[in-house]
Amino acid sequence: MGNYRSRLDIIADILSAASRDAKKTQIMYQANLSYKVLQRYLAEVVGASLIIFADEKQCYQLTNKGREFLEAYEKYSKTNKHVEKRLNDVATKKKVLEALCPDEQLLVNDP
Amino acid sequence: MGNYRSRLDIIADILSAASRDAKKTQIMYQANLSYKVLQRYLAEVVGASLIIFADEKQCYQLTNKGREFLEAYEKYSKTNKHVEKRLNDVATKKKVLEALCPDEQLLVNDP
């Protein structure tokens, strides 16, 4: 929850930058990563053939597999956000129920 | 997850039985509880004024507050089931992404 990015979020941010043909520094700024962290992730996504380094243009480009990843990520991210909202919804409904029947064992040490 | 009943599920089962005016043994069987566990929960739900013991009929009856609990529980339960399904959905979508870009650090010890 919150604004902490997961590994998959970071990879999606890198691919998103590379989808616009980007140099390493551009990816670093657009994905908002330190050089060290970018190096590690770049090795991973190049290793997984999600992006390639195009020698002639001297920049990183998205592969078809990378495009597939980004599309799958959009669906995942959308569903994930929906579920997080509904989880909050469930927690609120649960609190209503607990207020109607407080757990006495939990209240033992309350003033 | 699974079929394990939470405290709120058990209370809802007891109230559901009491909504049809029930004696203690009827609640016990309908809510599928041991006598010992029933005793503990019965004290809680009577204490919270969700059900009352009607002397004239010698049975437990639902109060308005109990009816309110049951209605709120139905909404909670429905949303909860929906969210559990969507959580499975998210997990499946996440696996697709992880297969497209396996975490090498997690694979280090694999054969």
mmCIF file of C-alpha atoms in Angstrom:
data_model
loop_
_atom_site.group_PDB
_atom_site.id
_atom_site.type_symbol
_atom_site.label_atom_id
_atom_site.label_comp_id
_atom_site.label_asym_id
_atom_site.label_seq_id
_atom_site.Cartn_x
_atom_site.Cartn_y
_atom_site.Cartn_z
ATOM 1 C CA MET A 1 0.000 0.000 0.000
ATOM 2 C CA GLY A 2 1.039 3.649 0.065
ATOM 3 C CA ASN A 3 3.517 4.982 -2.465
ATOM 4 C CA TYR A 4 6.263 2.391 -2.076
ATOM 5 C CA ARG A 5 7.085 0.915 -5.483
ATOM 6 C CA SER A 6 7.387 -2.844 -5.845
ATOM 7 C CA ARG A 7 9.959 -4.548 -8.070
ATOM 8 C CA LEU A 8 7.305 -4.918 -10.778
ATOM 9 C CA ASP A 9 6.363 -1.216 -10.517
ATOM 10 C CA ILE A 10 9.997 -0.200 -10.997
ATOM 11 C CA ILE A 11 10.426 -2.533 -13.976
ATOM 12 C CA ALA A 12 7.261 -1.070 -15.532
ATOM 13 C CA ASP A 13 8.627 2.466 -15.031
ATOM 14 C CA ILE A 14 11.889 1.496 -16.766
ATOM 15 C CA LEU A 15 10.044 -0.155 -19.675
ATOM 16 C CA SER A 16 7.777 2.841 -19.964
ATOM 17 C CA ALA A 17 10.813 5.112 -20.364
ATOM 18 C CA ALA A 18 12.439 2.701 -22.833
ATOM 19 C CA SER A 19 9.226 2.582 -24.889
ATOM 20 C CA ARG A 20 10.114 6.146 -25.932
ATOM 21 C CA ASP A 21 13.689 5.085 -26.955
ATOM 22 C CA ALA A 22 15.802 6.380 -24.087
ATOM 23 C CA LYS A 23 19.432 6.634 -23.057
ATOM 24 C CA LYS A 24 20.494 5.315 -19.658
ATOM 25 C CA THR A 25 20.376 8.748 -17.976
ATOM 26 C CA GLN A 26 16.921 9.431 -19.417
ATOM 27 C CA ILE A 27 15.647 6.135 -18.020
ATOM 28 C CA MET A 28 17.266 6.961 -14.680
ATOM 29 C CA TYR A 29 15.444 10.299 -14.401
ATOM 30 C CA GLN A 30 12.126 9.163 -15.863
ATOM 31 C CA ALA A 31 12.010 6.086 -13.628
ATOM 32 C CA ASN A 32 13.295 8.143 -10.696
ATOM 33 C CA LEU A 33 16.087 5.730 -9.734
ATOM 34 C CA SER A 34 19.641 6.095 -8.428
ATOM 35 C CA TYR A 35 22.382 5.044 -10.840
ATOM 36 C CA LYS A 36 23.206 2.006 -8.717
ATOM 37 C CA VAL A 37 19.624 0.742 -8.538
ATOM 38 C CA LEU A 38 19.087 1.413 -12.245
ATOM 39 C CA GLN A 39 22.203 -0.642 -13.130
ATOM 40 C CA ARG A 40 20.833 -3.638 -11.253
ATOM 41 C CA TYR A 41 17.369 -3.443 -12.802
ATOM 42 C CA LEU A 42 18.719 -2.721 -16.270
ATOM 43 C CA ALA A 43 20.763 -5.939 -16.109
ATOM 44 C CA GLU A 44 17.570 -7.794 -15.148
ATOM 45 C CA VAL A 45 15.298 -6.390 -17.857
ATOM 46 C CA VAL A 46 17.953 -6.720 -20.568
ATOM 47 C CA GLY A 47 18.633 -10.258 -19.330
ATOM 48 C CA ALA A 48 14.923 -11.052 -19.566
ATOM 49 C CA SER A 49 14.870 -9.572 -23.130
ATOM 50 C CA LEU A 50 12.287 -6.944 -22.183
ATOM 51 C CA ILE A 51 14.473 -4.185 -23.589
ATOM 52 C CA ILE A 52 17.530 -4.176 -25.882
ATOM 53 C CA PHE A 53 20.332 -1.716 -26.420
ATOM 54 C CA ALA A 54 20.135 -0.526 -30.013
ATOM 55 C CA ASP A 55 23.739 0.098 -31.100
ATOM 56 C CA GLU A 56 22.880 2.197 -34.150
ATOM 57 C CA LYS A 57 20.767 4.669 -32.111
ATOM 58 C CA GLN A 58 22.828 4.278 -28.898
ATOM 59 C CA CYS A 59 19.644 3.958 -26.807
ATOM 60 C CA TYR A 60 17.444 1.376 -25.107
ATOM 61 C CA GLN A 61 14.320 0.148 -26.896
ATOM 62 C CA LEU A 62 11.365 -1.969 -25.883
ATOM 63 C CA THR A 63 11.116 -5.499 -27.344
ATOM 64 C CA ASN A 64 7.831 -7.231 -28.185
ATOM 65 C CA LYS A 65 8.201 -9.151 -24.929
ATOM 66 C CA GLY A 66 8.649 -5.815 -23.135
ATOM 67 C CA ARG A 67 5.496 -4.486 -24.775
ATOM 68 C CA GLU A 68 3.693 -7.636 -23.615
ATOM 69 C CA PHE A 69 4.961 -7.027 -20.082
ATOM 70 C CA LEU A 70 3.750 -3.394 -20.075
ATOM 71 C CA GLU A 71 0.285 -4.421 -21.304
ATOM 72 C CA ALA A 72 0.042 -7.163 -18.663
ATOM 73 C CA TYR A 73 1.289 -4.694 -16.044
ATOM 74 C CA GLU A 74 -1.439 -2.161 -16.884
ATOM 75 C CA LYS A 75 -4.107 -4.829 -16.301
ATOM 76 C CA TYR A 76 -2.426 -6.017 -13.112
ATOM 77 C CA SER A 77 -2.014 -2.477 -11.775
ATOM 78 C CA LYS A 78 -5.650 -1.560 -12.504
ATOM 79 C CA THR A 79 -6.972 -4.681 -10.760
ATOM 80 C CA ASN A 80 -4.567 -4.165 -7.869
ATOM 81 C CA LYS A 81 -5.757 -0.588 -7.273
ATOM 82 C CA HIS A 82 -9.375 -1.718 -7.439
ATOM 83 C CA VAL A 83 -8.690 -4.474 -4.887
ATOM 84 C CA GLU A 84 -6.876 -2.082 -2.531
ATOM 85 C CA LYS A 85 -9.903 0.220 -2.545
ATOM 86 C CA ARG A 86 -12.233 -2.688 -1.879
ATOM 87 C CA LEU A 87 -9.969 -3.928 0.928
ATOM 88 C CA ASN A 88 -10.410 -0.533 2.600
ATOM 89 C CA ASP A 89 -14.129 -0.929 2.018
ATOM 90 C CA VAL A 90 -14.097 -4.350 3.733
ATOM 91 C CA ALA A 91 -12.088 -2.954 6.669
ATOM 92 C CA THR A 92 -14.639 -0.150 7.131
ATOM 93 C CA LYS A 93 -17.564 -2.589 7.048
ATOM 94 C CA LYS A 94 -15.734 -4.844 9.511
ATOM 95 C CA LYS A 95 -15.280 -1.934 11.931
ATOM 96 C CA VAL A 96 -19.042 -1.242 11.829
ATOM 97 C CA LEU A 97 -19.684 -4.873 12.813
ATOM 98 C CA GLU A 98 -17.060 -4.852 15.552
ATOM 99 C CA ALA A 99 -18.589 -1.675 16.992
ATOM 100 C CA LEU A 100 -21.952 -3.467 17.148
ATOM 101 C CA CYS A 101 -20.395 -6.385 19.040
ATOM 102 C CA PRO A 102 -17.078 -5.375 20.668
ATOM 103 C CA ASP A 103 -14.693 -8.187 21.516
ATOM 104 C CA GLU A 104 -14.652 -8.073 25.337
ATOM 105 C CA GLN A 105 -11.388 -10.010 25.471
ATOM 106 C CA LEU A 106 -9.697 -7.235 23.497
ATOM 107 C CA LEU A 107 -11.140 -4.585 25.800
ATOM 108 C CA VAL A 108 -9.965 -6.150 29.066
ATOM 109 C CA ASN A 109 -6.972 -3.839 29.415
ATOM 110 C CA ASP A 110 -8.751 -0.712 28.220
ATOM 111 C CA PRO A 111 -9.399 2.064 30.759
ATOM 112 C CA MET B 1 -9.404 -17.710 3.450
ATOM 113 C CA GLY B 2 -10.723 -21.255 3.192
ATOM 114 C CA ASN B 3 -13.583 -22.400 5.362
ATOM 115 C CA TYR B 4 -12.338 -21.238 8.748
ATOM 116 C CA ARG B 5 -14.991 -19.053 10.392
ATOM 117 C CA SER B 6 -13.985 -15.746 11.942
ATOM 118 C CA ARG B 7 -15.480 -14.386 15.176
ATOM 119 C CA LEU B 8 -17.846 -12.224 13.103
ATOM 120 C CA ASP B 9 -18.921 -15.218 10.981
ATOM 121 C CA ILE B 10 -19.770 -17.213 14.118
ATOM 122 C CA ILE B 11 -21.740 -14.311 15.616
ATOM 123 C CA ALA B 12 -23.667 -13.968 12.349
ATOM 124 C CA ASP B 13 -24.472 -17.708 12.408
ATOM 125 C CA ILE B 14 -25.794 -17.389 15.984
ATOM 126 C CA LEU B 15 -27.893 -14.344 15.119
ATOM 127 C CA SER B 16 -29.211 -16.075 12.037
ATOM 128 C CA ALA B 17 -30.422 -18.979 14.205
ATOM 129 C CA ALA B 18 -31.903 -16.572 16.788
ATOM 130 C CA SER B 19 -33.737 -14.670 14.037
ATOM 131 C CA ARG B 20 -35.999 -17.728 13.826
ATOM 132 C CA ASP B 21 -36.610 -17.682 17.644
ATOM 133 C CA ALA B 22 -34.432 -20.535 18.898
ATOM 134 C CA LYS B 23 -33.590 -22.356 22.109
ATOM 135 C CA LYS B 24 -29.964 -22.733 23.141
ATOM 136 C CA THR B 25 -29.616 -26.260 21.714
ATOM 137 C CA GLN B 26 -31.168 -25.175 18.412
ATOM 138 C CA ILE B 27 -28.661 -22.326 18.137
ATOM 139 C CA MET B 28 -25.876 -24.748 19.004
ATOM 140 C CA TYR B 29 -26.776 -27.117 16.175
ATOM 141 C CA GLN B 30 -27.689 -24.488 13.605
ATOM 142 C CA ALA B 31 -24.510 -22.500 14.255
ATOM 143 C CA ASN B 32 -22.517 -25.749 14.451
ATOM 144 C CA LEU B 33 -20.781 -24.936 17.752
ATOM 145 C CA SER B 34 -19.726 -26.906 20.794
ATOM 146 C CA TYR B 35 -21.651 -26.118 24.008
ATOM 147 C CA LYS B 36 -18.576 -24.473 25.522
ATOM 148 C CA VAL B 37 -17.923 -22.192 22.561
ATOM 149 C CA LEU B 38 -21.627 -21.347 22.268
ATOM 150 C CA GLN B 39 -21.742 -20.307 25.952
ATOM 151 C CA ARG B 40 -18.899 -17.851 25.437
ATOM 152 C CA TYR B 41 -20.373 -16.306 22.295
ATOM 153 C CA LEU B 42 -23.900 -16.237 23.730
ATOM 154 C CA ALA B 43 -22.628 -14.166 26.661
ATOM 155 C CA GLU B 44 -21.022 -11.768 24.172
ATOM 156 C CA VAL B 45 -24.031 -11.314 21.889
ATOM 157 C CA VAL B 46 -26.489 -11.006 24.780
ATOM 158 C CA GLY B 47 -24.060 -8.559 26.444
ATOM 159 C CA ALA B 48 -23.965 -6.514 23.240
ATOM 160 C CA SER B 49 -27.819 -6.575 23.104
ATOM 161 C CA LEU B 50 -27.830 -8.306 19.716
ATOM 162 C CA ILE B 51 -30.172 -11.014 21.041
ATOM 163 C CA ILE B 52 -32.323 -11.278 24.153
ATOM 164 C CA PHE B 53 -33.760 -14.221 26.055
ATOM 165 C CA ALA B 54 -37.538 -13.968 25.883
ATOM 166 C CA ASP B 55 -38.844 -15.411 29.171
ATOM 167 C CA GLU B 56 -42.419 -15.908 28.006
ATOM 168 C CA LYS B 57 -41.362 -18.018 24.988
ATOM 169 C CA GLN B 58 -38.252 -19.465 26.695
ATOM 170 C CA CYS B 59 -36.157 -18.799 23.601
ATOM 171 C CA TYR B 60 -33.614 -16.375 22.177
ATOM 172 C CA GLN B 61 -34.812 -13.610 19.866
ATOM 173 C CA LEU B 62 -33.074 -11.097 17.647
ATOM 174 C CA THR B 63 -33.177 -7.431 18.741
ATOM 175 C CA ASN B 64 -33.293 -4.493 16.315
ATOM 176 C CA LYS B 65 -29.588 -4.044 16.927
ATOM 177 C CA GLY B 66 -29.101 -7.726 16.066
ATOM 178 C CA ARG B 67 -31.052 -7.242 12.849
ATOM 179 C CA GLU B 68 -28.835 -4.248 12.049
ATOM 180 C CA PHE B 69 -25.751 -6.429 12.653
ATOM 181 C CA LEU B 70 -27.035 -9.173 10.331
ATOM 182 C CA GLU B 71 -27.781 -6.671 7.548
ATOM 183 C CA ALA B 72 -24.333 -5.073 7.923
ATOM 184 C CA TYR B 73 -22.781 -8.569 7.992
ATOM 185 C CA GLU B 74 -24.427 -9.541 4.693
ATOM 186 C CA LYS B 75 -22.911 -6.489 2.994
ATOM 187 C CA TYR B 76 -19.523 -7.125 4.615
ATOM 188 C CA SER B 77 -19.541 -10.796 3.685
ATOM 189 C CA LYS B 78 -20.502 -10.092 0.057
ATOM 190 C CA THR B 79 -17.755 -7.477 -0.365
ATOM 191 C CA ASN B 80 -15.253 -9.739 1.391
ATOM 192 C CA LYS B 81 -15.957 -12.656 -0.973
ATOM 193 C CA HIS B 82 -15.685 -10.341 -3.965
ATOM 194 C CA VAL B 83 -12.334 -9.018 -2.721
ATOM 195 C CA GLU B 84 -10.975 -12.528 -2.091
ATOM 196 C CA LYS B 85 -11.781 -13.473 -5.688
ATOM 197 C CA ARG B 86 -10.118 -10.314 -6.983
ATOM 198 C CA LEU B 87 -7.069 -10.974 -4.795
ATOM 199 C CA ASN B 88 -6.681 -14.337 -6.544
ATOM 200 C CA ASP B 89 -7.059 -12.473 -9.819
ATOM 201 C CA VAL B 90 -4.261 -10.056 -8.847
ATOM 202 C CA ALA B 91 -2.010 -12.957 -7.780
ATOM 203 C CA THR B 92 -2.524 -14.660 -11.162
ATOM 204 C CA LYS B 93 -1.738 -11.449 -13.070
ATOM 205 C CA LYS B 94 1.351 -10.946 -10.893
ATOM 206 C CA LYS B 95 2.604 -14.461 -11.728
ATOM 207 C CA VAL B 96 2.305 -13.688 -15.455
ATOM 208 C CA LEU B 97 4.501 -10.599 -14.952
ATOM 209 C CA GLU B 98 7.029 -12.454 -12.826
ATOM 210 C CA ALA B 99 7.297 -15.162 -15.480
ATOM 211 C CA LEU B 100 8.104 -12.445 -18.059
ATOM 212 C CA CYS B 101 10.870 -11.074 -15.814
ATOM 213 C CA PRO B 102 12.001 -13.674 -13.234
ATOM 214 C CA ASP B 103 13.751 -12.354 -10.156
ATOM 215 C CA GLU B 104 17.293 -13.719 -10.597
ATOM 216 C CA GLN B 105 18.067 -13.261 -6.911
ATOM 217 C CA LEU B 106 15.215 -15.634 -6.037
ATOM 218 C CA LEU B 107 16.481 -18.196 -8.558
ATOM 219 C CA VAL B 108 20.069 -18.330 -7.295
ATOM 220 C CA ASN B 109 19.575 -21.565 -5.385
ATOM 221 C CA ASP B 110 17.424 -23.294 -7.996
ATOM 222 C CA PRO B 111 18.926 -26.271 -9.854
#
